[in-house]
Amino acid sequence: AEGRLLYCYAIPLHRRAADAGDRYAARKLAGLLHKRGDQDGLRARADAGDQDAAEQLARLLRERGDQDGLRARVDAGDGYAARELTRVLRERGDLDGAVQVLRARVDAGDGYAARELAGLLYRRGDLNGAEQILRTRADAGDGNAARELAGLLLRGRGDLDGAEQVLRARADVGDGYAARELADRKSVV
């Protein structure tokens, strides 16, 4: 009961600070609204561009089992809702549905979704599909996708030369992680 009384105050104070641009307050406010189950409050803030609220709203919708609410947010371009909907679909064994949600996000340029989709395809045994997605993102300059592509080539295909080529291309544009990976591989050989 004491915690609930504090919401009357943790919330207006954080709202004012968040509205003034305080990122910590925005994150804290979103967490408090989530704890309180204030879907409308989170939606209003998320619709106004508050990414912390969008993330917490997606979690709340997943926790409530509101797939329709998640799908509506996904259709509006909410990447957090896409992650949560994908999680729900995977948990229910609807991998085709998860792939469909992720493909739409990949087509919208979501690098996180591309890596998630590649991982899902890899786990399903579709190495070609996973490689194609990661290669497209890597060619567009996504360093994370390039590193994952190198890992897929090495672990999934045993293609040391292909992995090295991907890492070398990243190292040549200043990617320190890729340069360290190349150096580590050379020291093992």
CSV table of C-alpha atoms in Angstrom, one decimal, residues 26-181:
chain,number,residue,atom,x,y,z
A,26,ALA,CA,11.7,9.2,-18.7
A,27,ARG,CA,13.1,5.7,-18.1
A,28,LYS,CA,12.0,5.7,-14.5
A,29,LEU,CA,8.5,7.1,-15.4
A,30,ALA,CA,8.0,4.4,-18.0
A,31,GLY,CA,9.0,1.7,-15.5
A,32,LEU,CA,6.6,3.1,-12.9
A,33,LEU,CA,3.7,3.3,-15.4
A,34,HIS,CA,4.5,-0.3,-16.4
A,35,LYS,CA,4.4,-1.4,-12.8
A,36,ARG,CA,1.1,0.3,-12.3
A,37,GLY,CA,-0.2,-1.3,-15.5
A,38,ASP,CA,-1.1,2.1,-16.9
A,39,GLN,CA,-1.4,1.1,-20.6
A,40,ASP,CA,-3.0,4.4,-21.6
A,41,GLY,CA,-0.3,6.4,-20.0
A,42,LEU,CA,2.4,4.4,-21.6
A,43,ARG,CA,0.6,4.5,-25.0
A,44,ALA,CA,0.3,8.3,-24.8
A,45,ARG,CA,4.0,8.8,-24.1
A,46,ALA,CA,5.0,6.2,-26.7
A,47,ASP,CA,2.9,7.8,-29.3
A,48,ALA,CA,4.6,11.1,-28.4
A,49,GLY,CA,8.0,9.5,-29.2
A,50,ASP,CA,9.1,8.3,-25.8
A,51,GLN,CA,11.1,5.1,-26.6
A,52,ASP,CA,11.3,4.0,-23.0
A,53,ALA,CA,7.5,4.1,-22.8
A,54,ALA,CA,7.2,2.3,-26.1
A,55,GLU,CA,9.5,-0.5,-24.7
A,56,GLN,CA,7.5,-0.8,-21.5
A,57,LEU,CA,4.2,-0.7,-23.3
A,58,ALA,CA,5.3,-3.6,-25.5
A,59,ARG,CA,6.3,-5.6,-22.5
A,60,LEU,CA,2.9,-4.8,-20.8
A,61,LEU,CA,1.0,-5.9,-23.9
A,62,ARG,CA,3.0,-9.1,-24.0
A,63,GLU,CA,2.5,-9.8,-20.3
A,64,ARG,CA,-1.3,-9.3,-20.8
A,65,GLY,CA,-1.3,-11.6,-23.8
A,66,ASP,CA,-2.6,-8.8,-26.0
A,67,GLN,CA,-1.4,-10.0,-29.5
A,68,ASP,CA,-3.8,-7.7,-31.2
A,69,GLY,CA,-2.4,-4.7,-29.3
A,70,LEU,CA,1.2,-5.8,-30.2
A,71,ARG,CA,0.3,-6.3,-33.9
A,72,ALA,CA,-1.3,-2.8,-34.0
A,73,ARG,CA,1.9,-1.3,-32.6
A,74,VAL,CA,4.0,-3.4,-35.0
A,75,ASP,CA,1.9,-2.1,-37.9
A,76,ALA,CA,2.6,1.4,-36.7
A,77,GLY,CA,6.3,0.7,-36.9
A,78,ASP,CA,7.1,0.0,-33.2
A,79,GLY,CA,10.2,-2.1,-33.1
A,80,TYR,CA,9.8,-3.0,-29.4
A,81,ALA,CA,6.3,-4.4,-30.1
A,82,ALA,CA,7.8,-6.4,-33.0
A,83,ARG,CA,10.4,-7.9,-30.6
A,84,GLU,CA,7.7,-8.8,-28.0
A,85,LEU,CA,5.3,-10.2,-30.6
A,86,THR,CA,8.1,-12.3,-32.1
A,87,ARG,CA,8.9,-13.6,-28.6
A,88,VAL,CA,5.2,-14.5,-28.0
A,89,LEU,CA,5.0,-16.3,-31.4
A,90,ARG,CA,8.2,-18.2,-30.8
A,91,GLU,CA,7.0,-19.3,-27.4
A,92,ARG,CA,3.8,-20.6,-28.9
A,93,GLY,CA,5.7,-22.4,-31.6
A,94,ASP,CA,4.5,-20.2,-34.4
A,95,LEU,CA,7.9,-19.8,-36.1
A,96,ASP,CA,6.4,-18.9,-39.4
A,97,GLY,CA,4.5,-16.0,-37.8
A,98,ALA,CA,7.7,-14.9,-36.0
A,99,VAL,CA,9.6,-14.9,-39.3
A,100,GLN,CA,6.8,-12.9,-41.0
A,101,VAL,CA,6.9,-10.2,-38.3
A,102,LEU,CA,10.7,-10.0,-38.4
A,103,ARG,CA,10.8,-9.9,-42.3
A,104,ALA,CA,8.5,-6.9,-42.3
A,105,ARG,CA,10.8,-5.1,-39.7
A,106,VAL,CA,13.9,-6.1,-41.8
A,107,ASP,CA,12.3,-4.6,-44.9
A,108,ALA,CA,11.8,-1.4,-42.8
A,109,GLY,CA,15.6,-1.3,-42.1
A,110,ASP,CA,15.6,-2.6,-38.6
A,111,GLY,CA,19.1,-4.1,-37.9
A,112,TYR,CA,18.1,-5.7,-34.7
A,113,ALA,CA,15.2,-7.5,-36.5
A,114,ALA,CA,17.6,-8.6,-39.2
A,115,ARG,CA,19.9,-10.3,-36.7
A,116,GLU,CA,17.0,-11.8,-34.9
A,117,LEU,CA,15.6,-13.2,-38.1
A,118,ALA,CA,19.0,-14.5,-39.2
A,119,GLY,CA,19.3,-16.3,-35.8
A,120,LEU,CA,15.8,-17.8,-36.1
A,121,LEU,CA,16.5,-19.0,-39.7
A,122,TYR,CA,19.8,-20.4,-38.6
A,123,ARG,CA,18.1,-22.4,-35.7
A,124,ARG,CA,15.6,-23.7,-38.2
A,125,GLY,CA,18.5,-24.9,-40.4
A,126,ASP,CA,18.0,-22.3,-43.2
A,127,LEU,CA,21.7,-21.3,-43.4
A,128,ASN,CA,21.2,-19.7,-46.9
A,129,GLY,CA,18.4,-17.5,-45.6
A,130,ALA,CA,20.3,-16.4,-42.6
A,131,GLU,CA,23.5,-15.7,-44.6
A,132,GLN,CA,21.5,-13.7,-47.2
A,133,ILE,CA,20.0,-11.5,-44.5
A,134,LEU,CA,23.2,-10.9,-42.6
A,135,ARG,CA,25.2,-10.3,-45.9
A,136,THR,CA,22.7,-7.7,-47.0
A,137,ARG,CA,22.9,-5.8,-43.7
A,138,ALA,CA,26.7,-6.2,-43.6
A,139,ASP,CA,27.0,-4.8,-47.1
A,140,ALA,CA,25.0,-1.8,-45.9
A,141,GLY,CA,27.6,-1.2,-43.3
A,142,ASP,CA,26.0,-2.9,-40.3
A,143,GLY,CA,29.0,-4.0,-38.2
A,144,ASN,CA,27.0,-6.2,-35.9
A,145,ALA,CA,25.5,-8.1,-38.8
A,146,ALA,CA,29.0,-8.4,-40.4
A,147,ARG,CA,30.4,-10.0,-37.2
A,148,GLU,CA,27.4,-12.4,-37.0
A,149,LEU,CA,27.9,-13.2,-40.7
A,150,ALA,CA,31.5,-14.1,-40.0
A,151,GLY,CA,30.4,-16.3,-37.1
A,152,LEU,CA,27.8,-18.0,-39.2
A,153,LEU,CA,30.3,-18.6,-42.0
A,154,LEU,CA,32.8,-20.0,-39.5
A,155,ARG,CA,30.5,-22.1,-37.3
A,156,GLY,CA,27.7,-22.9,-39.7
A,157,ARG,CA,29.7,-23.6,-42.9
A,158,GLY,CA,33.2,-24.0,-41.7
A,159,ASP,CA,34.2,-21.3,-44.2
A,160,LEU,CA,37.3,-19.7,-42.5
A,161,ASP,CA,38.2,-17.8,-45.7
A,162,GLY,CA,34.7,-16.3,-46.0
A,163,ALA,CA,34.6,-15.3,-42.4
A,164,GLU,CA,38.1,-13.7,-42.7
A,165,GLN,CA,37.0,-11.8,-45.8
A,166,VAL,CA,34.0,-10.3,-44.0
A,167,LEU,CA,36.1,-9.4,-41.0
A,168,ARG,CA,38.8,-7.9,-43.2
A,169,ALA,CA,36.3,-5.7,-45.0
A,170,ARG,CA,35.1,-4.4,-41.6
A,171,ALA,CA,38.6,-3.9,-40.3
A,172,ASP,CA,39.5,-1.9,-43.4
A,173,VAL,CA,36.8,0.7,-42.5
A,174,GLY,CA,38.1,1.0,-39.0
A,175,ASP,CA,36.1,-1.6,-37.1
A,176,GLY,CA,38.3,-2.4,-34.1
A,177,TYR,CA,36.4,-5.4,-33.1
A,178,ALA,CA,36.8,-7.0,-36.5
A,179,ALA,CA,40.5,-6.1,-36.5
A,180,ARG,CA,40.9,-7.9,-33.1
A,181,GLU,CA,39.0,-10.9,-34.4
